[in-house]
Every structure is written in structure tokens, then in C-alpha cells.
Coordinates of C-alpha atoms and ligand atoms in Angstrom, one line a residue:
X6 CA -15.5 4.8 -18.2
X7 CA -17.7 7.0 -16.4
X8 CA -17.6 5.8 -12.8
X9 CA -15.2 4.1 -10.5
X10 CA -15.5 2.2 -7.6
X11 CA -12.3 2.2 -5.2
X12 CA -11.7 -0.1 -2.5
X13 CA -9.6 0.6 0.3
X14 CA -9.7 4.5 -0.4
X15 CA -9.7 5.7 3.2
X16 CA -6.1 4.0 3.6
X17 CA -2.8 5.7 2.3
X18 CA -2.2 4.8 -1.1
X19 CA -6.3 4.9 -2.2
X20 CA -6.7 8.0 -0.8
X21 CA -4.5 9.4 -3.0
X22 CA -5.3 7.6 -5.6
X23 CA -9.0 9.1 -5.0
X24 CA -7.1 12.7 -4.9
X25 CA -5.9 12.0 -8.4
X26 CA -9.2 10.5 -9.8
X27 CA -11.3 13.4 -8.8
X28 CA -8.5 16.3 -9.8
X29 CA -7.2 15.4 -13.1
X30 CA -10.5 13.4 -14.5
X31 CA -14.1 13.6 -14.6
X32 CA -15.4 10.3 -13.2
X33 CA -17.8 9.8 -10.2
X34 CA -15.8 8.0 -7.5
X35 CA -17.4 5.9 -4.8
X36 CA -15.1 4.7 -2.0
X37 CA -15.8 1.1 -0.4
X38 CA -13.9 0.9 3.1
X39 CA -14.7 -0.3 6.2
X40 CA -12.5 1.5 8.1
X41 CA -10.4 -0.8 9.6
X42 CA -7.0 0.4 11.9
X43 CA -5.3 2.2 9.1
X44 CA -8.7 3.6 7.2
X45 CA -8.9 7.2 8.1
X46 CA -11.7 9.2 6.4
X47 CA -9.1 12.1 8.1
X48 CA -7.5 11.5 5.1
X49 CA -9.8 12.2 2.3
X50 CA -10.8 15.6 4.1
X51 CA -9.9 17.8 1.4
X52 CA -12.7 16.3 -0.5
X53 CA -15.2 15.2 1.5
X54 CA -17.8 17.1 0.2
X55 CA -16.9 16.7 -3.4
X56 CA -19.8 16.6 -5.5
X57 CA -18.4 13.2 -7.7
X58 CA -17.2 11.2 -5.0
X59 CA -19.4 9.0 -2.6
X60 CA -18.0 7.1 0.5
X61 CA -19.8 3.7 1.7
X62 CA -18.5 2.7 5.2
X63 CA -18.9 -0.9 4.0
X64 CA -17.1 -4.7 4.2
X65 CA -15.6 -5.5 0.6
X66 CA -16.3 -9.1 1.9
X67 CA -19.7 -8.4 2.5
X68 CA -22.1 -8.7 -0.6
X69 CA -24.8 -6.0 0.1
X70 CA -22.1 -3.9 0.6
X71 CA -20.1 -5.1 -2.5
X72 CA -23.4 -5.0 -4.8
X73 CA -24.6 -1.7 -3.3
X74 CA -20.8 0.2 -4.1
X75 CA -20.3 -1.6 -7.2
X76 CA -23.8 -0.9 -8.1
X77 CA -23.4 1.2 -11.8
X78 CA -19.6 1.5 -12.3
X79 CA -17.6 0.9 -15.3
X80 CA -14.5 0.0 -13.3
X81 CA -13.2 -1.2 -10.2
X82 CA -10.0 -0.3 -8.6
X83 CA -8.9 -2.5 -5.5
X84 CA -6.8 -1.0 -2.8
X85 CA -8.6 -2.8 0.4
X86 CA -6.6 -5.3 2.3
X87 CA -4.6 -6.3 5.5
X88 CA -1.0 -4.6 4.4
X89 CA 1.6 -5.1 7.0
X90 CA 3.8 -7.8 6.8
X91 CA 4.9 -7.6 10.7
X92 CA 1.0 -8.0 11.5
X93 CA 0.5 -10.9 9.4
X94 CA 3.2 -13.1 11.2
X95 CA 1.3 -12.5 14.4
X96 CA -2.3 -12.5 13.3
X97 CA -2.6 -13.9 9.7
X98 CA -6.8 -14.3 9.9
X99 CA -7.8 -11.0 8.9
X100 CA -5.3 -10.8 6.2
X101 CA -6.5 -14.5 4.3
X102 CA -10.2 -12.7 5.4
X103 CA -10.0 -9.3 3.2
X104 CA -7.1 -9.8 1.1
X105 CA -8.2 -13.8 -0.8
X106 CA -12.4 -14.1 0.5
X107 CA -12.8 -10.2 -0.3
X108 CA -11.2 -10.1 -3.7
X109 CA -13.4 -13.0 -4.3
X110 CA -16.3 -11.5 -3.3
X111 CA -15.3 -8.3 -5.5
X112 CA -14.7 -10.7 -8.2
X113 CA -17.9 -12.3 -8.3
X114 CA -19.6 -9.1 -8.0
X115 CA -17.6 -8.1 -11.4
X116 CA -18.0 -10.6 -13.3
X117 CA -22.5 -10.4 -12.7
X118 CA -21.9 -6.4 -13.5
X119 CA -20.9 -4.6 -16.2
X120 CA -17.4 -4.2 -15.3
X121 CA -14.7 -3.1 -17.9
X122 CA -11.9 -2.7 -16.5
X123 CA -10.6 -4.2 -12.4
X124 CA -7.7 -3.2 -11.2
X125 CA -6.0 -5.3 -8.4
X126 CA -3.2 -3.3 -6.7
X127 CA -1.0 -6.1 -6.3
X128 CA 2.5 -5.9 -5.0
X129 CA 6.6 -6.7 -5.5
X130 CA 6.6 -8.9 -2.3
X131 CA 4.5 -11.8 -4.5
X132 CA 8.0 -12.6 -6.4
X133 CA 9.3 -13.3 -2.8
X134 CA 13.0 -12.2 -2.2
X135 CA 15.5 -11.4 -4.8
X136 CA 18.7 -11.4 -3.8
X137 CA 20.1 -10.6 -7.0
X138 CA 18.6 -9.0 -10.5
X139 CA 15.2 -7.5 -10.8
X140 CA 11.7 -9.0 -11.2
X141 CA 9.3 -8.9 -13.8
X142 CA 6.3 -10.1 -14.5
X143 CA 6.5 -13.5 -16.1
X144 CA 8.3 -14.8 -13.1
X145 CA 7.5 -17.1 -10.7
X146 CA 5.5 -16.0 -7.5
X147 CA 7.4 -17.4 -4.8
X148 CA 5.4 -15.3 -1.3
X149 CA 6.9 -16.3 1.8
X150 CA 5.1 -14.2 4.0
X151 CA 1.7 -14.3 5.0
X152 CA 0.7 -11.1 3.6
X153 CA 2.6 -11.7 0.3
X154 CA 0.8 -15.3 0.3
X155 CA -2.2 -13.6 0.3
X156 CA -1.6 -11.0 -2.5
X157 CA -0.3 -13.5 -4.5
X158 CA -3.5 -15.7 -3.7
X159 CA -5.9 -12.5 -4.9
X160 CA -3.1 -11.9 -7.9
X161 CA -3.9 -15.8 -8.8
X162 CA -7.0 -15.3 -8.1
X163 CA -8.0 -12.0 -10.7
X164 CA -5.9 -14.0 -13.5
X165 CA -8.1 -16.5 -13.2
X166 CA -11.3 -14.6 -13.8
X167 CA -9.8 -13.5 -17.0
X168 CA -9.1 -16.8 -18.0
X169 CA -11.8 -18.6 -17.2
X170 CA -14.8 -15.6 -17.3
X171 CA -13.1 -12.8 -19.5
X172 CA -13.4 -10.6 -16.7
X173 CA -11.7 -7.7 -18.1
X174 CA -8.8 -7.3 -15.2
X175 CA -5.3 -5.8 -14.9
X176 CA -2.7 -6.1 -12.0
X177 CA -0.1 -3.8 -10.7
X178 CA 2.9 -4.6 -8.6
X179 CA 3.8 -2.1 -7.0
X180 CA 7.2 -1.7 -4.3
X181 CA 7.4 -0.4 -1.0
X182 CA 5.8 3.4 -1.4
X183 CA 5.9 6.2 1.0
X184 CA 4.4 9.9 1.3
X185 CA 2.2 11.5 3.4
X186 CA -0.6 9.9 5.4
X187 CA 0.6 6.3 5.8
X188 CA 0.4 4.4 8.9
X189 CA 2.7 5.0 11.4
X190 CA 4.1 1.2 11.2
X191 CA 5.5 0.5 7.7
X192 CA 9.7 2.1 8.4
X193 CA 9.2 5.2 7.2
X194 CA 6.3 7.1 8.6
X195 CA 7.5 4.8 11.9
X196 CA 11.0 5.8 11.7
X197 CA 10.0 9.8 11.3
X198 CA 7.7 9.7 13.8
X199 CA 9.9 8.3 16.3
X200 CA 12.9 10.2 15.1
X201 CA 10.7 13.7 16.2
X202 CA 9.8 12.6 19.1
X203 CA 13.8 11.3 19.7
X204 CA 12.8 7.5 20.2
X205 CA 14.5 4.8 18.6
X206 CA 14.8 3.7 15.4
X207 CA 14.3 -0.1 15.8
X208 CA 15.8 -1.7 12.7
X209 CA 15.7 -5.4 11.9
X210 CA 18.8 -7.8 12.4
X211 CA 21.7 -6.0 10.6
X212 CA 19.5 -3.4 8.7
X213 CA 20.9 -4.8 5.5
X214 CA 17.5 -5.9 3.7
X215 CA 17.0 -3.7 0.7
X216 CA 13.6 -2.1 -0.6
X217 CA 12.7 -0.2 -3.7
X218 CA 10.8 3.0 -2.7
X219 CA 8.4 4.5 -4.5
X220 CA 6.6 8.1 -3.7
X221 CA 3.5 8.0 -3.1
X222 CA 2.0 9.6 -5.8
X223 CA 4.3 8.1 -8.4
X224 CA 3.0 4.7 -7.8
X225 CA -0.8 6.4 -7.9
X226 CA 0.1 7.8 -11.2
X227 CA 1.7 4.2 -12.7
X228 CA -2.0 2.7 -11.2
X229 CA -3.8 5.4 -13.6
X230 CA -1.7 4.9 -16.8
X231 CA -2.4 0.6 -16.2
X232 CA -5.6 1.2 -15.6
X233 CA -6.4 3.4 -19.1
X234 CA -3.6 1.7 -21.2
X235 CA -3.0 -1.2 -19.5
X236 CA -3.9 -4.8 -21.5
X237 CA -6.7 -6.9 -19.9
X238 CA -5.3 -9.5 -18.4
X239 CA -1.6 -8.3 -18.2
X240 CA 0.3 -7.1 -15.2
X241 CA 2.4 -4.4 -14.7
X242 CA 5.2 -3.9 -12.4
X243 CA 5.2 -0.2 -10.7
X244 CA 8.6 0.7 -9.2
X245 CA 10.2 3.4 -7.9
X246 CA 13.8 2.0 -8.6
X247 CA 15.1 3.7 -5.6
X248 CA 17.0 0.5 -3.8
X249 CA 17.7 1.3 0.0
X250 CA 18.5 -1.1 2.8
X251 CA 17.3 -0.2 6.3
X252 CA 19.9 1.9 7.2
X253 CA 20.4 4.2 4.6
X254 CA 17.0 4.5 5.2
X255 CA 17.1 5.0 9.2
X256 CA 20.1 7.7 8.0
X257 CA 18.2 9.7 5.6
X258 CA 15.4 10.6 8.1
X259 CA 17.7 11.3 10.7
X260 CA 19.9 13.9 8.4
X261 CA 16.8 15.5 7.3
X262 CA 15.7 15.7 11.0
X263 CA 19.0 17.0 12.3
X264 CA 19.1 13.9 15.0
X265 CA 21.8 12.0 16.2
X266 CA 22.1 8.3 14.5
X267 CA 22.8 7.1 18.0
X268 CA 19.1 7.0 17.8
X269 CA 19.2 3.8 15.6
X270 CA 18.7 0.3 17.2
X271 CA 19.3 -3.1 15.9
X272 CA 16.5 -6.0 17.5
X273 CA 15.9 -9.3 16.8
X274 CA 14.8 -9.9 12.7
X275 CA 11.6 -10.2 11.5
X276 CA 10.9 -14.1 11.1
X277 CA 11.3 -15.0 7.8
X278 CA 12.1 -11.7 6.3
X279 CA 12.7 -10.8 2.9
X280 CA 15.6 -9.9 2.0
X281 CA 15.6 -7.8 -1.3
X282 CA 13.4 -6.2 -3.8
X283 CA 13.3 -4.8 -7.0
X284 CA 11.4 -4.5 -9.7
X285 CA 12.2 -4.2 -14.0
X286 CA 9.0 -1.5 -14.2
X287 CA 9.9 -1.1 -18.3
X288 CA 6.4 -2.5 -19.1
X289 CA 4.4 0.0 -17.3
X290 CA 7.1 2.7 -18.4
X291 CA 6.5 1.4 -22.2
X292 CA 2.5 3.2 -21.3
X293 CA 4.0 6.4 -20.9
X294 CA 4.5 6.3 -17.5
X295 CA 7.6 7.0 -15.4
X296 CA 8.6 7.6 -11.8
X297 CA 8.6 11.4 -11.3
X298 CA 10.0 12.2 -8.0
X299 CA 13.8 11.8 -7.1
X300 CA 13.7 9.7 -3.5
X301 CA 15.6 12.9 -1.7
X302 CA 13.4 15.4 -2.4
X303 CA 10.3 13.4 -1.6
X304 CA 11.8 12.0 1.8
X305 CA 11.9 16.2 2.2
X306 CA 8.8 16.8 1.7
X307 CA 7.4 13.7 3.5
X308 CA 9.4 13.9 6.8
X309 CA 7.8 17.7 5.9
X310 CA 4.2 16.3 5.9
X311 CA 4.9 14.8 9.1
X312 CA 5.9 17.9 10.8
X313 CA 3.6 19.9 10.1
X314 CA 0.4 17.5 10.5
X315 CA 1.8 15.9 14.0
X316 CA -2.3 15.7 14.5
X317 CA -3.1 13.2 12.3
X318 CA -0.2 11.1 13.9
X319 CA -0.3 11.6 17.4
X320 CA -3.8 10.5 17.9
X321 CA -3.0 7.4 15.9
X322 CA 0.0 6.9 18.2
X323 CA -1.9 7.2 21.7
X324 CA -4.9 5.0 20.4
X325 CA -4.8 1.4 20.1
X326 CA -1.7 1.6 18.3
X327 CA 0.0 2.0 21.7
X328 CA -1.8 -1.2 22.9
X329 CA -1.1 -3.4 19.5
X330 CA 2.7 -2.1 19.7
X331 CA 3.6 -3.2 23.0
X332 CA 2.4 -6.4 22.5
X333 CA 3.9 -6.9 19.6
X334 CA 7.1 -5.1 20.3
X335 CA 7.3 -4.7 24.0
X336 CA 9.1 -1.8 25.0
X337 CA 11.4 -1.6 22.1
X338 CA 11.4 2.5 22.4
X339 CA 8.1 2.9 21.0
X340 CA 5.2 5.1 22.3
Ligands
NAD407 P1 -3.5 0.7 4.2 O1 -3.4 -0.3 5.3 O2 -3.1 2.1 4.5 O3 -5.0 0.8 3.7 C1 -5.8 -0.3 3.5 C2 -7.3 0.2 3.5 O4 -8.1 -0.9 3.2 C3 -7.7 0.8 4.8 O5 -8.4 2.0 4.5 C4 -8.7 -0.2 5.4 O6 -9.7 0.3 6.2 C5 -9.2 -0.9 4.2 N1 -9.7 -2.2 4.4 C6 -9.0 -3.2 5.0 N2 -9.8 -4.3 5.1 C7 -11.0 -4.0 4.5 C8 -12.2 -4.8 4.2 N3 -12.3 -6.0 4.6 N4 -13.2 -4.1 3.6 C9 -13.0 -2.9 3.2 N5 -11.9 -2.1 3.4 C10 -10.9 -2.7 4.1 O7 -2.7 0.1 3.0 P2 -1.9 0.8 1.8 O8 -0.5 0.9 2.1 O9 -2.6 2.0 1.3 O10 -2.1 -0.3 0.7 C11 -3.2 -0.3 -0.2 C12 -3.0 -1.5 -1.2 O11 -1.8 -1.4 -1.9 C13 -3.0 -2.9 -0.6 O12 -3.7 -3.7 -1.4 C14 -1.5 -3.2 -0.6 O13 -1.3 -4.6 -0.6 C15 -1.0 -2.6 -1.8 N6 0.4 -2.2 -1.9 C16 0.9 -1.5 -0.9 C17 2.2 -1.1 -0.9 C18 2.9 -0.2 0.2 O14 4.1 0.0 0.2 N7 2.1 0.3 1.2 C19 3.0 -1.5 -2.0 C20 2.4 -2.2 -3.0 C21 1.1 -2.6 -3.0
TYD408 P1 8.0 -2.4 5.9 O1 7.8 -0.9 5.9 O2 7.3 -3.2 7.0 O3 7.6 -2.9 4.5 P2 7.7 -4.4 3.9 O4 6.3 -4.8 3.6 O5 8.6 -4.3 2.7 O6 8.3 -5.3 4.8 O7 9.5 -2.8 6.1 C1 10.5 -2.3 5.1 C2 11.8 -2.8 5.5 O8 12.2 -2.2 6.7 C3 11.9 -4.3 5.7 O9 13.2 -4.7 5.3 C4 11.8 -4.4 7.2 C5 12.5 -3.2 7.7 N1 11.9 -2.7 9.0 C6 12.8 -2.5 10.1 O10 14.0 -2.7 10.0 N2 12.3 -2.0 11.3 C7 10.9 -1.7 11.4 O11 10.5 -1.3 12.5 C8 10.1 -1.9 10.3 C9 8.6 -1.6 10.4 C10 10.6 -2.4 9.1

């Protein structure tokens, strides 16, 4: 593989990924985005002007765009899609848009080209809620949210273009990751935010539902060892095996913030919410690959990140965040 076309790069977990691609391996890296609420080319800064990586501001469910990105790579890794669950309960569209009629499109494009190796960046939330045990891969998908109805549609999807077209592909699952750069919305980067600026910490029903957290760069590294050792057509669950309900979460911040937990909140539950994950990662861990941060030490350096680049975050926060959180939210002690 020579060059690699990444969707989604200009979001959290591809922009990363990108970060990795271009420091620890030689491949030319183009980066398919269309810049949607969470795409940031802020993000991808540091190597901007890189001499093997190429952005296209482009629609991965449009097919110019597709053909002209995917236009002489070897592989295709695919970040881009609609990724918040609270989102897709209000306004499902986009998310059956970009995450089931752009994989398709991305597909298609494939499976003309000379393609071998895609990577779908699938998700835990596919398996639906487990209440007890762990996950793996064999098991049933069982998505009860929108979002998670639509990853499992593009995780259905990919399988069957190895199936039925030998399209060389491989999935990853991975679980709920965090680090530096992601969108002020998912609990974490929310929950630090707020906690700076001493707003609430608005955690859902009893704060009891239980996620396993991955760091950021973790999960970018388990993507890399799937996508060079990985088995066409197997997938590969990537977790962080860190399992922390809401309010251990909510706590942690706070300690490493030094604010008071009278800060935390409890409002009305997510509709439908999920009560549990966690994922039996051994597969992906049988490639060589394990986990290498402890959860503590990343939420250090995280809530870290977030101090010190209060930039990158406020102007998110006063955009059309503002607008899209009230609705949604009213004034539950948010911007
Ligand atoms: P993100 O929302 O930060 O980034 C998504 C990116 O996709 C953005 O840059 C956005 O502009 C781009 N995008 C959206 N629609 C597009 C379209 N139609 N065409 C081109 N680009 C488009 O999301 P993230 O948290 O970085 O997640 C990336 C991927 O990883 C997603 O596929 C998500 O389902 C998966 N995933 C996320 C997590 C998590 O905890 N965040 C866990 C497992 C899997
Ligand atoms: P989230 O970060 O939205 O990820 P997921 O896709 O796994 O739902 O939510 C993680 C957990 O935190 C989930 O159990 C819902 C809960 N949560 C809150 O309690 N309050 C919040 O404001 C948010 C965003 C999430």
C-alpha cells in the first residue's frame, strides 16, 4: 500500500488517525471531508502543509468527489459519518444520508477501483446494550438507536461487498474514545468544558449507564494494526476495557479540575438509551495490538488539552453549537 484515502479526517478520531499515518509510515494520505459541524481542518494544523497528505473539501456521498479522492489509492479508510447518538434521536436524516447512502457510495467506488484493503470504522453500539458479559464479534447486532442503526446498516453493508464482490474489506468496533479535539457534545469533552467554565454537568437519568473508554490514540493505533494484519472480511473489536458509568465519569473530571461535585446534575434520560457496553477486544489484541494508555493518566492529559487550547473550544461553543444546544437541551446549564 502506497496511498490511502481517509474519510472523515477533519473530525476527532481521523484526524488522528491522519497524525499517525503520516508520522510513523510513508504513505500519501488524501483526506475526503466535507466539513460538516464537527470537521475542523483546525485540527489537522500541525500538518497542513505536509508534503504526503492532500485534503479534498468533498461529500463522500457525492461521486465526483468520491471518484476524484479515491482516484489512485491502494486503501480506504472510513471515518466520515453523523456520530452522536443524542443528535440522531432528534434529526435522524443526515445520519441514514452519510453513514448507509455514503458508505454505499464509497463502496461502489471500491469495488470499480483497485482497492486492497477498506476499512470501515465501525462501532460497539451495533451489538446494542449489554447488560451483562462482553461482546464479540460473532454476535448478533441488535442497534437500537438511530445512529447505531445506521453503523450497523454500513457494517452490513461492507460485509456484503466481500461476500458478494470480494471487495477486500475489514471492520473495526471500536468503544466510546476520548482525547484531545473531540466535539464538545460526546460526555467527556462536554463534561470538561463545562466543568472549567463551572456549569453543570447534565448527566442522564441516574448516571448509571456504563461505557468502555478508549484513548484516543489507542483506538487509532488498534485501526492501524486491523488495517495491515487484519483478515479481509473479518472484524475486529477495539476496546479500551476501561468500564465507567456516568458518574464516575462526571467525578473524575471534576477531581482533576479541583471543582465541587455539586456541579453534577441529573435530567430527564436519553430516550431509549443504552445501557452498557463492552467489548472482548482479544481478536485485535491476538495482531499485536493492545491498549496503551491507563484511563487516569489520559483523562490528565485530556482535561490537560482542554486547558490549554480553550481556543479551539470556545469558538465552537459560541457558534452554532449555542443555537443547536438550546433547542435541544433548553437551558439545562449549558452555554
Ligand atoms: P466526528 O463527528 O468528530 O467526525 C466525523 C467527520 O466526518 C467530520 O469531520 C465530518 O465533517 C465528516 N463528515 C460527516 N459527514 C460527512 C459526509 N457526508 N461526507 C464527508 N465527510 C463527512 O466523529 P468521530 O468521533 O471522529 O468518529 C469518527 C468515526 O468513528 C465515525 O464513523 C464513528 O461512528 C466512529 N466511532 C466513533 C467512536 C467515538 O467514541 N467517537 C467510537 C467508535 C466508532
Ligand atoms: P456519549 O458521549 O453521547 O456517547 P454514546 O455514543 O456512548 O452515547 O454518551 C456517553 C454516556 O454518557 C451515555 O451513557 C450517555 C451519557 N451522557 C450523559 O449522561 N450526559 C450527557 O450530557 C451526555 C452527552 C452523555
Amino acid at each position: 500500500m502506497r496511498k490511502i484515502l481517509v474519510t472523515g479526517g477533519a473530525g476527532f478520531i481521523g484526524s488522528h488517525f491522519i497524525r499517525l499515518l503520516l508520522t510513523r509510515y510513508d504513505y500519501e494520505v488524501v483526506n475526503l471531508d466535507a466539513l460538516m459541524y464537527s470537521g475542523n481542518l483546525k485540527n489537522l494544523s500541525d500538518v497542513e502543509g505536509h508534503g504526503r497528505y492532500r485534503f479534498i473539501h468533498g461529500d463522500i456521498r457525492d461521486e465526483a468527489a468520491v471518484g476524484e479522492a479515491m482516484a489512485g489509492a491502494d486503501a480506504v479508510v472510513h471515518f466520515a459519518a453523523e456520530s452522536h447518538v443524542d443528535r440522531s434521536i432528534r434529526e435522524p436524516d443526515a445520519f441514514l444520508q452519510t453513514n448507509i447512502i455514503g458508505t454505499y457510495r464509497l463502496l461502489e467506488a471500491a469495488r470499480r477501483g483497485d482497492i486492497e484493503r477498506f476499512l470501515l470504522v465501525s462501532t460497539d453500539e451495533v451489538y446494542g446494550q449489554v447488560l451483562t458479559g462482553t461482546s464479540r464479534e460473532g454476535d448478533p447486532l441488535d442497534p437500537r438507536s438511530p445512529y447505531s442503526a445506521t453503523k450497523a446498516s454500513a457494517d452490513l453493508l461492507v460485509r456484503a461487498y466481500w461476500t458478494t464482490y470480494g471487495l477486500p474489506v475489514v471492520t473495526t468496533r471500536g468503544s466510546n474514545n476520548f482525547g484531545p479535539n473531540q466535539y464538545p457534545e460526546k460526555i467527556i469533552p462536554l463534561f470538561i468544558t463545562n466543568a472549567i467554565d463551572s456549569l453543570a454537568l447534565p448527566l442522564y437519568n441516574d448516571g448509571k449507564a456504563v461505557r468502555d473508554y478508549i484513548y484516543v490514540t489507542d483506538h487509532c493505533e488498534g485501526i492501524a494494526a486491523v488495517l495491515h494484519r487484519g483478515q479481509p472480511g473479518e472484524v475486529y473489536n477495539v476496546g479500551g476495557g476501561n468500564l465507567k458509568n456516568g458518574i464516575e465519569i462526571a467525578t473524575a473530571i471534576l477531581r482533576v479540575l479541583g471543582k465541587p461535585e455539586g456541579l453534577i446534575t441529573f435530567v430527564t434520560d436519553r430516550p431509549g438509551h443504552d445501557l452498557r457496553y463492552s467489548l472482548d477486544s482479544s481478536k485485535a489484541q491476538a495482531l499485536g495490538w493492545k491498549p496503551g494508555h491507563s484511563f487516569e493518566t489520559a483523562l490528565e492529559s485530556t482535561v490537560a488539552w482542554y486547558r490549554e487550547n480553550e481556543g479551539w473550544w470556545r469558538e465552537i461553543k459560541s457558534g452554532a453549537y449555542r443555537d443547536y444546544y438550546r433547542k435541544m437541551y433548553g437551558e439545562r446549564g449549558n452555554p
